[in-house]
Short mmCIF file of C-alpha atoms and ligand atoms in Angstrom, two decimals:
data_model
loop_
_atom_site.label_atom_id
_atom_site.label_comp_id
_atom_site.label_asym_id
_atom_site.label_seq_id
_atom_site.Cartn_x
_atom_site.Cartn_y
_atom_site.Cartn_z
CA ALA U 1318 40.37 17.78 -39.32
CA GLN U 1319 43.42 19.74 -40.40
CA GLY U 1320 44.99 21.54 -37.45
CA GLY U 1321 42.99 19.45 -35.01
CA ASP U 1322 39.71 19.92 -33.20
CA PRO U 1323 39.60 23.46 -31.71
CA LEU U 1324 37.64 22.06 -28.76
CA ILE U 1325 40.85 20.18 -27.96
CA THR U 1326 43.55 22.55 -29.24
CA GLU U 1327 42.12 25.88 -28.01
CA ILE U 1328 41.34 27.03 -24.51
CA GLN U 1329 37.61 27.62 -24.14
CA ASP U 1330 35.91 30.43 -22.18
CA TRP U 1331 34.74 28.11 -19.42
CA ASN U 1332 38.31 27.01 -18.95
CA ARG U 1333 39.72 30.57 -19.01
CA TYR U 1334 37.36 32.58 -16.75
CA LEU U 1335 36.08 31.97 -13.25
CA GLY U 1336 32.54 30.74 -12.94
CA ASP U 1337 29.75 31.69 -10.54
CA GLY U 1338 30.48 31.17 -6.88
CA VAL U 1339 28.42 29.10 -4.50
CA ASP U 1340 24.94 30.44 -3.78
CA ALA U 1341 24.46 31.80 -7.32
CA ALA U 1342 21.41 29.51 -7.29
CA PRO U 1343 20.42 28.71 -3.66
CA TYR U 1344 17.85 26.27 -5.02
CA GLY U 1345 19.55 24.68 -8.00
CA ALA U 1346 18.08 24.35 -11.47
CA PRO U 1347 19.12 22.19 -14.45
CA SER U 1348 21.78 23.32 -16.94
CA GLU U 1349 20.62 25.90 -19.48
CA PHE U 1350 21.48 23.31 -22.15
CA GLU U 1351 18.71 21.05 -20.86
CA ALA U 1352 15.94 23.59 -21.50
CA GLN U 1353 14.10 21.14 -23.78
CA VAL U 1354 13.58 18.72 -20.87
CA VAL U 1355 10.16 19.89 -19.72
CA ARG U 1356 6.63 18.66 -19.12
CA ARG U 1357 4.45 19.32 -22.13
CA ASN U 1358 0.71 19.33 -22.68
CA VAL U 1359 -1.39 18.70 -25.77
CA PRO U 1360 -3.62 21.79 -25.86
CA TRP U 1361 -6.40 20.28 -27.99
CA LEU U 1362 -6.89 17.35 -25.58
CA THR U 1363 -8.74 19.39 -22.96
CA ALA U 1364 -10.88 22.53 -22.93
CA ASP U 1365 -9.06 24.36 -20.14
CA PRO U 1366 -5.69 23.97 -18.38
CA VAL U 1367 -7.31 23.93 -14.90
CA SER U 1368 -8.83 20.54 -15.68
CA SER U 1369 -6.06 19.11 -17.76
CA ILE U 1370 -2.90 17.07 -18.01
CA ASN U 1371 0.71 17.47 -18.98
CA PHE U 1372 3.24 14.73 -19.60
CA THR U 1373 6.55 13.53 -18.14
CA PRO U 1374 9.42 13.82 -20.72
CA LEU U 1375 10.20 10.09 -20.48
CA HIS U 1376 12.42 10.19 -23.58
CA GLU U 1377 14.90 12.49 -21.76
CA LEU U 1378 15.09 10.52 -18.50
CA ASP U 1379 17.04 7.51 -17.31
CA GLY U 1380 17.12 5.30 -14.24
CA ILE U 1381 13.89 4.78 -12.31
CA ILE U 1382 13.31 8.04 -10.37
CA THR U 1383 11.43 10.99 -11.87
CA PRO U 1384 12.78 14.41 -10.85
CA ASN U 1385 10.12 16.37 -8.96
CA GLY U 1386 9.89 19.21 -11.47
CA LEU U 1387 9.22 16.75 -14.31
CA CYS U 1388 6.45 14.65 -12.74
CA PHE U 1389 3.39 14.93 -14.99
CA GLU U 1390 0.49 16.93 -13.57
CA ARG U 1391 -3.18 16.06 -13.61
CA HIS U 1392 -5.58 18.49 -11.98
CA HIS U 1393 -9.37 18.56 -12.04
CA GLY U 1394 -9.62 22.04 -10.50
CA GLY U 1395 -6.17 23.58 -10.75
CA VAL U 1396 -3.38 23.54 -8.15
CA ALA U 1397 -4.49 24.32 -4.58
CA ILE U 1398 -2.03 26.59 -2.77
CA ILE U 1399 -2.13 25.63 0.91
CA ASN U 1400 -0.12 26.98 3.83
CA PRO U 1401 0.84 23.83 5.75
CA THR U 1402 0.11 25.50 9.10
CA GLU U 1403 -3.49 25.88 7.90
CA HIS U 1404 -3.84 22.35 6.56
CA ARG U 1405 -5.89 19.77 8.45
CA LEU U 1406 -6.58 16.07 7.86
CA MET U 1407 -9.86 14.82 9.27
CA ILE U 1408 -10.94 11.21 9.85
CA ASN U 1409 -14.69 10.73 10.34
CA GLY U 1410 -17.49 8.24 9.66
CA LEU U 1411 -17.50 4.73 11.10
CA VAL U 1412 -14.71 5.27 13.62
CA ASP U 1413 -14.60 5.14 17.43
CA THR U 1414 -13.01 8.60 17.67
CA PRO U 1415 -13.24 11.16 14.85
CA LEU U 1416 -9.86 12.91 14.62
CA VAL U 1417 -8.29 16.01 13.13
CA PHE U 1418 -4.52 16.09 12.50
CA THR U 1419 -2.29 19.08 11.83
CA MET U 1420 0.82 18.57 9.69
CA GLU U 1421 2.85 18.67 12.89
CA ASP U 1422 0.73 15.88 14.39
CA LEU U 1423 1.31 13.72 11.31
CA LYS U 1424 5.07 14.17 11.53
CA ARG U 1425 5.05 12.59 15.01
CA PHE U 1426 3.90 9.21 13.68
CA PRO U 1427 6.53 6.67 12.60
CA ARG U 1428 7.22 7.21 8.91
CA GLU U 1429 8.44 5.08 6.01
CA ASN U 1430 10.19 5.61 2.67
CA ARG U 1431 8.80 3.84 -0.39
CA VAL U 1432 9.50 4.03 -4.13
CA TYR U 1433 6.30 3.83 -6.17
CA PHE U 1434 5.15 4.60 -9.69
CA LEU U 1435 1.96 6.60 -10.16
CA GLU U 1436 0.19 6.04 -13.47
CA CYS U 1437 -3.01 7.80 -14.52
CA ALA U 1438 -5.57 5.24 -15.69
CA ALA U 1439 -5.92 7.40 -18.83
CA ASN U 1440 -2.25 6.97 -19.76
CA THR U 1441 -2.01 5.74 -23.39
CA GLY U 1442 -5.79 6.31 -23.63
CA MET U 1443 -5.46 8.16 -26.95
CA GLU U 1444 -3.87 5.06 -28.52
CA TRP U 1445 -6.89 2.73 -28.17
CA LYS U 1446 -8.12 3.51 -31.71
CA GLY U 1447 -4.67 3.40 -33.34
CA ALA U 1448 -1.30 5.15 -33.35
CA GLN U 1449 -2.00 8.79 -32.46
CA LEU U 1450 0.59 10.87 -30.64
CA ASN U 1451 4.16 11.06 -31.87
CA GLY U 1452 6.32 10.64 -28.77
CA CYS U 1453 6.47 8.49 -25.67
CA GLN U 1454 6.11 11.69 -23.64
CA PHE U 1455 2.55 11.93 -25.01
CA THR U 1456 1.66 8.25 -25.40
CA HIS U 1457 3.09 7.08 -22.03
CA GLY U 1458 4.03 10.22 -20.07
CA MET U 1459 1.22 10.03 -17.49
CA VAL U 1460 3.51 8.07 -15.21
CA HIS U 1461 6.15 9.05 -12.68
CA CYS U 1462 8.15 7.24 -10.01
CA VAL U 1463 9.18 8.86 -6.78
CA VAL U 1464 10.47 7.93 -3.33
CA TYR U 1465 7.75 9.02 -0.91
CA THR U 1466 8.16 9.71 2.78
CA GLY U 1467 4.99 9.36 4.77
CA VAL U 1468 2.98 7.74 7.53
CA PRO U 1469 1.37 4.37 6.81
CA LEU U 1470 -2.38 5.10 6.54
CA ARG U 1471 -2.95 2.12 8.83
CA TYR U 1472 -1.47 4.00 11.80
CA LEU U 1473 -3.93 6.88 11.40
CA LEU U 1474 -6.89 4.54 11.01
CA GLU U 1475 -5.80 2.58 14.06
CA GLU U 1476 -5.59 5.83 16.01
CA ALA U 1477 -9.22 6.62 15.10
CA GLY U 1478 -10.38 3.01 15.55
CA VAL U 1479 -12.25 1.66 12.51
CA LYS U 1480 -15.62 0.12 13.44
CA THR U 1481 -16.31 -3.45 12.28
CA ALA U 1482 -18.77 -2.19 9.63
CA GLY U 1483 -16.09 0.11 8.16
CA LYS U 1484 -15.20 -1.57 4.85
CA TRP U 1485 -14.53 1.45 2.62
CA LEU U 1486 -12.69 4.71 2.86
CA LEU U 1487 -13.50 7.97 1.04
CA ALA U 1488 -10.40 10.07 0.41
CA GLU U 1489 -11.14 13.72 -0.35
CA GLY U 1490 -8.91 16.54 -1.60
CA ALA U 1491 -8.91 20.17 -0.45
CA ASP U 1492 -8.68 21.50 -4.03
CA ALA U 1493 -11.48 23.33 -5.87
CA ALA U 1494 -12.53 19.98 -7.37
CA ALA U 1495 -12.69 18.40 -3.89
CA MET U 1496 -11.75 15.28 -5.81
CA SER U 1497 -12.70 12.10 -3.98
CA ARG U 1498 -12.47 8.34 -4.44
CA SER U 1499 -13.62 5.23 -2.57
CA ILE U 1500 -10.86 2.86 -1.47
CA PRO U 1501 -11.44 -0.64 -0.03
CA MET U 1502 -10.42 -0.83 3.64
CA GLU U 1503 -8.22 -3.85 2.90
CA LYS U 1504 -6.01 -1.72 0.64
CA ALA U 1505 -6.05 1.22 3.06
CA LEU U 1506 -4.72 -1.04 5.83
CA ASP U 1507 -2.21 -2.74 3.53
CA ASP U 1508 0.34 -0.41 1.87
CA CYS U 1509 -1.23 3.06 1.53
CA LEU U 1510 0.86 6.02 2.71
CA VAL U 1511 -0.07 9.54 3.73
CA ALA U 1512 2.96 11.27 2.20
CA PHE U 1513 4.46 14.71 2.78
CA LYS U 1514 7.82 14.32 1.04
CA MET U 1515 8.81 13.27 -2.49
CA ASN U 1516 12.41 12.50 -3.43
CA GLY U 1517 13.46 13.87 -0.06
CA GLU U 1518 11.91 17.34 -0.29
CA ALA U 1519 8.42 18.61 0.46
CA LEU U 1520 5.76 17.59 -2.07
CA ARG U 1521 5.54 20.06 -4.92
CA PRO U 1522 2.30 22.13 -5.00
CA GLU U 1523 1.39 20.34 -8.26
CA GLN U 1524 1.71 16.99 -6.51
CA GLY U 1525 -0.55 17.85 -3.56
CA TYR U 1526 1.50 19.93 -1.10
CA PRO U 1527 1.40 19.58 1.82
CA LEU U 1528 -0.20 16.09 1.88
CA ARG U 1529 -1.18 13.38 -0.58
CA LEU U 1530 -2.40 9.82 -0.44
CA CYS U 1531 -0.28 7.06 -2.06
CA VAL U 1532 -2.24 4.03 -3.22
CA PRO U 1533 0.61 1.85 -4.55
CA GLY U 1534 0.04 0.04 -7.85
CA TRP U 1535 -3.49 1.45 -8.22
CA GLU U 1536 -4.93 4.07 -10.59
CA GLY U 1537 -3.34 7.51 -10.22
CA ASN U 1538 -6.80 9.01 -9.77
CA MET U 1539 -7.05 7.39 -6.31
CA TRP U 1540 -3.85 9.12 -5.12
CA VAL U 1541 -5.79 12.07 -3.73
CA LYS U 1542 -3.71 15.26 -3.58
CA TRP U 1543 -4.11 18.04 -0.99
CA LEU U 1544 -5.63 15.27 1.17
CA ARG U 1545 -7.97 16.76 3.76
CA ARG U 1546 -10.52 14.12 4.73
CA LEU U 1547 -10.86 10.36 5.14
CA GLU U 1548 -14.36 9.07 5.80
CA VAL U 1549 -14.90 5.46 6.85
CA GLY U 1550 -18.08 3.87 5.45
CA ASP U 1551 -19.68 0.49 4.83
CA GLN U 1552 -19.86 0.73 1.01
CA PRO U 1553 -18.32 2.65 -1.90
CA TRP U 1554 -19.68 6.17 -2.48
CA ALA U 1555 -20.16 6.20 -6.29
CA GLN U 1556 -18.46 9.57 -6.79
CA ARG U 1557 -18.07 11.12 -10.25
CA GLU U 1558 -14.53 9.75 -10.60
CA GLU U 1559 -15.68 6.14 -10.08
CA THR U 1560 -18.87 6.17 -12.16
CA SER U 1561 -18.93 8.50 -15.18
CA LYS U 1562 -15.10 8.56 -15.23
CA TYR U 1563 -12.50 5.84 -14.59
CA THR U 1564 -14.86 3.05 -15.63
CA ASP U 1565 -14.41 1.02 -18.82
CA LEU U 1566 -17.31 0.67 -21.27
CA LEU U 1567 -17.14 -2.82 -22.79
CA ALA U 1568 -18.40 -4.03 -26.19
CA ASP U 1569 -21.65 -5.40 -24.67
CA GLY U 1570 -22.57 -1.98 -23.26
CA LYS U 1571 -21.69 -2.92 -19.68
CA ALA U 1572 -19.00 -1.00 -17.84
CA ARG U 1573 -16.18 -2.38 -15.71
CA ARG U 1574 -16.05 -0.54 -12.37
CA HIS U 1575 -13.40 -0.52 -9.66
CA THR U 1576 -10.58 -1.48 -12.01
CA PHE U 1577 -8.08 -0.30 -9.47
CA VAL U 1578 -4.85 -2.17 -10.29
CA MET U 1579 -2.58 -0.80 -13.02
CA ASP U 1580 -1.62 -3.58 -15.43
CA VAL U 1581 1.85 -4.79 -16.42
CA LYS U 1582 3.25 -2.39 -19.02
CA SER U 1583 6.43 -1.16 -20.68
CA VAL U 1584 7.59 1.27 -23.35
CA ILE U 1585 10.85 1.97 -25.14
CA THR U 1586 11.77 5.56 -24.26
CA SER U 1587 14.82 5.78 -26.55
CA PRO U 1588 14.90 5.58 -29.49
CA SER U 1589 11.40 7.08 -29.77
CA PRO U 1590 9.86 9.83 -31.92
CA GLN U 1591 11.30 12.63 -29.76
CA ALA U 1592 14.61 10.78 -29.35
CA PRO U 1593 15.68 9.72 -32.86
CA VAL U 1594 18.94 7.91 -33.65
CA THR U 1595 21.33 10.65 -34.73
CA HIS U 1596 24.62 8.71 -34.72
CA GLY U 1597 24.12 6.30 -37.61
CA LYS U 1598 24.79 2.57 -37.56
CA GLY U 1599 26.91 0.79 -34.97
CA PRO U 1600 26.44 0.55 -31.20
CA LEU U 1601 22.94 1.63 -30.16
CA VAL U 1602 21.50 1.67 -26.64
CA ILE U 1603 17.80 0.81 -26.65
CA SER U 1604 16.28 1.76 -23.32
CA GLY U 1605 12.89 1.86 -21.65
CA ILE U 1606 10.78 1.50 -18.55
CA ALA U 1607 8.52 -1.28 -17.30
CA TRP U 1608 6.13 -1.46 -14.37
CA SER U 1609 3.30 -3.45 -12.83
CA GLY U 1610 0.74 -2.61 -10.17
CA SER U 1611 0.94 -6.22 -9.00
CA GLY U 1612 4.62 -6.41 -8.04
CA THR U 1613 8.06 -6.36 -9.61
CA ILE U 1614 9.04 -6.84 -13.26
CA LYS U 1615 10.61 -10.23 -13.82
CA ARG U 1616 11.55 -9.90 -17.48
CA VAL U 1617 11.36 -7.50 -20.41
CA ASP U 1618 11.70 -8.74 -23.98
CA VAL U 1619 12.60 -6.40 -26.83
CA THR U 1620 12.18 -6.95 -30.56
CA ILE U 1621 13.68 -4.84 -33.35
CA ASP U 1622 11.76 -6.59 -36.16
CA GLY U 1623 8.14 -6.10 -35.09
CA GLY U 1624 7.89 -9.26 -33.01
CA ARG U 1625 9.54 -11.89 -35.22
CA ASN U 1626 12.50 -12.30 -32.84
CA TRP U 1627 12.54 -11.36 -29.17
CA HIS U 1628 15.63 -10.67 -27.03
CA GLU U 1629 15.70 -10.57 -23.25
CA ALA U 1630 16.56 -7.03 -22.14
CA ARG U 1631 18.88 -6.24 -19.22
CA ILE U 1632 17.04 -4.80 -16.22
CA ASP U 1633 19.42 -2.45 -14.42
CA GLY U 1634 19.00 -0.69 -11.09
CA PRO U 1635 16.70 -1.53 -8.18
CA SER U 1636 13.80 -3.90 -8.83
CA LEU U 1637 11.16 -2.71 -6.37
CA PRO U 1638 7.49 -3.74 -6.23
CA LYS U 1639 5.07 -1.24 -7.81
CA ALA U 1640 7.98 0.91 -9.02
CA LEU U 1641 9.41 1.68 -12.45
CA HIS U 1642 12.11 -0.68 -13.72
CA ARG U 1643 14.78 0.42 -16.21
CA PHE U 1644 15.76 -1.91 -19.05
CA TYR U 1645 18.40 -1.82 -21.80
CA LEU U 1646 19.14 -3.76 -24.95
CA ASP U 1647 22.57 -2.92 -26.34
CA ILE U 1648 22.70 -3.70 -30.05
CA ASN U 1649 24.89 -3.18 -33.07
CA TRP U 1650 22.53 -1.42 -35.48
CA ASP U 1651 23.13 -2.31 -39.14
CA GLY U 1652 21.35 0.86 -40.26
CA SER U 1653 18.28 -0.88 -41.65
CA GLU U 1654 14.66 -0.16 -40.70
CA MET U 1655 13.47 -1.37 -37.32
CA LEU U 1656 10.11 -2.00 -35.66
CA LEU U 1657 10.87 -1.64 -31.95
CA GLN U 1658 8.63 -3.14 -29.27
CA SER U 1659 8.99 -4.12 -25.63
CA ARG U 1660 6.94 -6.66 -23.68
CA ALA U 1661 7.01 -6.83 -19.88
CA ILE U 1662 6.30 -9.83 -17.65
CA ASP U 1663 5.76 -9.33 -13.91
CA ASP U 1664 6.51 -11.55 -10.93
CA GLN U 1665 2.90 -12.78 -10.94
CA GLY U 1666 3.45 -14.12 -14.46
CA LEU U 1667 1.24 -11.43 -16.05
CA VAL U 1668 2.32 -10.65 -19.63
CA GLN U 1669 1.83 -7.32 -21.41
CA PRO U 1670 -0.67 -7.94 -24.26
CA THR U 1671 -0.64 -6.69 -27.84
CA LYS U 1672 -3.07 -3.88 -28.64
CA ASN U 1673 -5.17 -6.26 -30.71
CA GLU U 1674 -5.39 -8.75 -27.84
CA LEU U 1675 -6.62 -5.90 -25.66
CA ARG U 1676 -9.21 -4.79 -28.20
CA ALA U 1677 -10.45 -8.36 -28.59
CA ALA U 1678 -10.96 -8.60 -24.83
CA ARG U 1679 -12.34 -5.13 -24.12
CA GLY U 1680 -13.96 -3.81 -27.29
CA GLY U 1681 -13.58 -0.42 -28.95
CA ASN U 1682 -15.04 1.95 -26.33
CA SER U 1683 -12.24 2.06 -23.80
CA ILE U 1684 -10.21 5.05 -22.70
CA TYR U 1685 -8.55 3.76 -19.56
CA HIS U 1686 -6.17 0.90 -18.79
CA ASN U 1687 -4.42 0.58 -22.14
CA ASN U 1688 -1.29 -1.46 -21.44
CA GLY U 1689 -0.85 -2.71 -25.01
CA ILE U 1690 2.56 -3.21 -26.62
CA GLN U 1691 3.83 0.01 -28.27
CA THR U 1692 5.58 -0.04 -31.66
CA TRP U 1693 8.12 2.53 -32.90
CA HIS U 1694 9.22 2.51 -36.53
CA VAL U 1695 12.86 3.58 -37.04
CA ASN U 1696 13.78 4.44 -40.63
CA THR U 1697 17.28 4.21 -42.17
CA ASP U 1698 17.93 7.86 -41.21
CA GLY U 1699 17.14 7.09 -37.58
CA VAL U 1700 13.83 9.03 -37.65
CA VAL U 1701 11.27 7.38 -35.36
CA GLU U 1702 7.48 7.26 -35.71
CA ASN U 1703 4.54 5.91 -33.72
CA VAL U 1704 3.00 3.03 -35.71
CA GLU U 1705 0.96 -0.11 -35.18
CA VAL U 1706 1.68 -3.57 -36.55
CA SER U 1707 -0.91 -6.32 -36.63
N1 MTE S 2585 -6.32 14.76 -6.28
C1 MTE S 2585 -7.02 15.91 -6.22
N2 MTE S 2585 -7.34 16.40 -5.03
N3 MTE S 2585 -7.39 16.55 -7.37
C2 MTE S 2585 -7.08 16.04 -8.61
O1 MTE S 2585 -7.43 16.66 -9.62
N4 MTE S 2585 -6.04 14.18 -9.89
C3 MTE S 2585 -5.88 12.74 -9.81
C4 MTE S 2585 -4.93 12.35 -8.66
N5 MTE S 2585 -5.27 13.05 -7.46
C5 MTE S 2585 -6.35 14.82 -8.68
C6 MTE S 2585 -5.97 14.22 -7.46
C7 MTE S 2585 -5.40 12.09 -11.02
S1 MTE S 2585 -6.54 11.76 -12.23
C8 MTE S 2585 -4.12 11.62 -11.13
S2 MTE S 2585 -3.63 10.73 -12.48
C9 MTE S 2585 -3.09 11.93 -10.11
O2 MTE S 2585 -3.62 12.69 -9.02
C10 MTE S 2585 -1.97 12.71 -10.77
O3 MTE S 2585 -0.96 12.99 -9.84
P1 MTE S 2585 0.19 14.02 -10.21
O4 MTE S 2585 -0.47 15.32 -10.63
O5 MTE S 2585 1.03 14.12 -8.99
O6 MTE S 2585 0.94 13.43 -11.37
CO1 CO S 2586 -5.53 10.41 -13.65
#
C-alpha cells in the first residue's frame, strides 16, 4: 500500500505504553483475543444442562494435550463440589481388609504420570444416520487428552487384598448421580490410575475434583469422577450405565454389552466447518488428531479427493499408547473443491472403517462407538461443510 503498512510504519499503543505488571492475573487466563476458544454445548441435544454434555473446541487446538479449561464435560447429575479434606475413598466387598483412604493417605502411595485420551462412547453418536452437526467440535469434541498424575489402582487393591473370587470392580462417584460402572479386575490391575492431578494442577471440579478413575483406552463413561467407592465382586453389577445406556442395539435386536475399548479413530480438525480456509490457494496445513484405545497410532492417511488418492500424513509430537496423536499433511492447494478425509491405523493393525462399513456391520440402531471416517467438503471459497460420500 502507498505509504506502507501502518502496523509497520507507526508506533502502536502496546509499543508506546507500559503494560500490566506481574500479578495482574495471579491465575492466568488466555488472551482476550482468544475468547472464541470455548467449550460449547448443543442445547437441543439434552433436556437439562445438569445431565448434559459440552464439547472440546478441537478446531482451535494443536499438539496432543487438551488445556484443562477446554476439556469437554459430561455430567449425569451436575458438578459435585467437594472439599478434599472431606473426601473419602472406600474399598469394600471381596477384600481381606476393607479400607477408607483420605486424600492425604492417597498422596503417600507411589504415583505415576501418564498421558491418556478420554473419549465418551457417545462421541460422533449423532452422525450414525448421516452428516448432522457442522463442526468437529460437535461431531468429535467428546474427547480430550491430558497428563494425569495418580496412584496405580493396583497398589490400592493390593493394600486391601483382593480375594480369589474378586473378578470385578464397581467404581462409584460421589456426585448426585452416584454414577457407577463395573470394571473387570484384569483391567483394574493393569493400567488404571486413581488420579488427583491433570496437566500438573489439581483436577478441575468438572473433571472430578478431587479424585477420578482413569481407565485408559476404554469408554469415557467408566472414568468415574468424584470417585468415592470401589467394591470388589465376583460378577458385573448391571448398573444403568451398562444396560440401558452404553450398550449397542444391533440389527437383529440383540445388544452388544461391555464394549469397553474405544476403537481406532481420527478426524481432520483444520480445515473443518468452524475453521474454514481464509487465505486462498497456495500452502495449506491440513491437521488433525488420531487415537486408539488399543495402543499407538502407526499411520494416518489423508485424502483431499474423497478417497480416490491417499497420502501418508506426518505424525508429529509424542506417540504414546492410548493418547491423542497429532498429524499434518502440508499441501499446495490449487483452489479447487476438496473432499477431506483421514483414516487411522493403529499398532495392532486395526484400520478406521468407513461409515458404510460400520453400518453394514452394526445396523442402524447404534448411538455409541462410531469411529467411521469423517468427510469435510471444502468449496472454492474455502467454506467447509460436514458431508458424507458413499
Ligand atoms: N463420573 C461421575 N461420577 N458422574 C458422571 O456423570 N460421566 C461419565 C464419566 N464419569 C460421569 C462420570 C461420562 S459419560 C464421561 S464421557 C466422562 O466422565 C466425561 O469426563 P469429563 O467430564 O472429564 O470429560
Ligand atoms: Co460419556
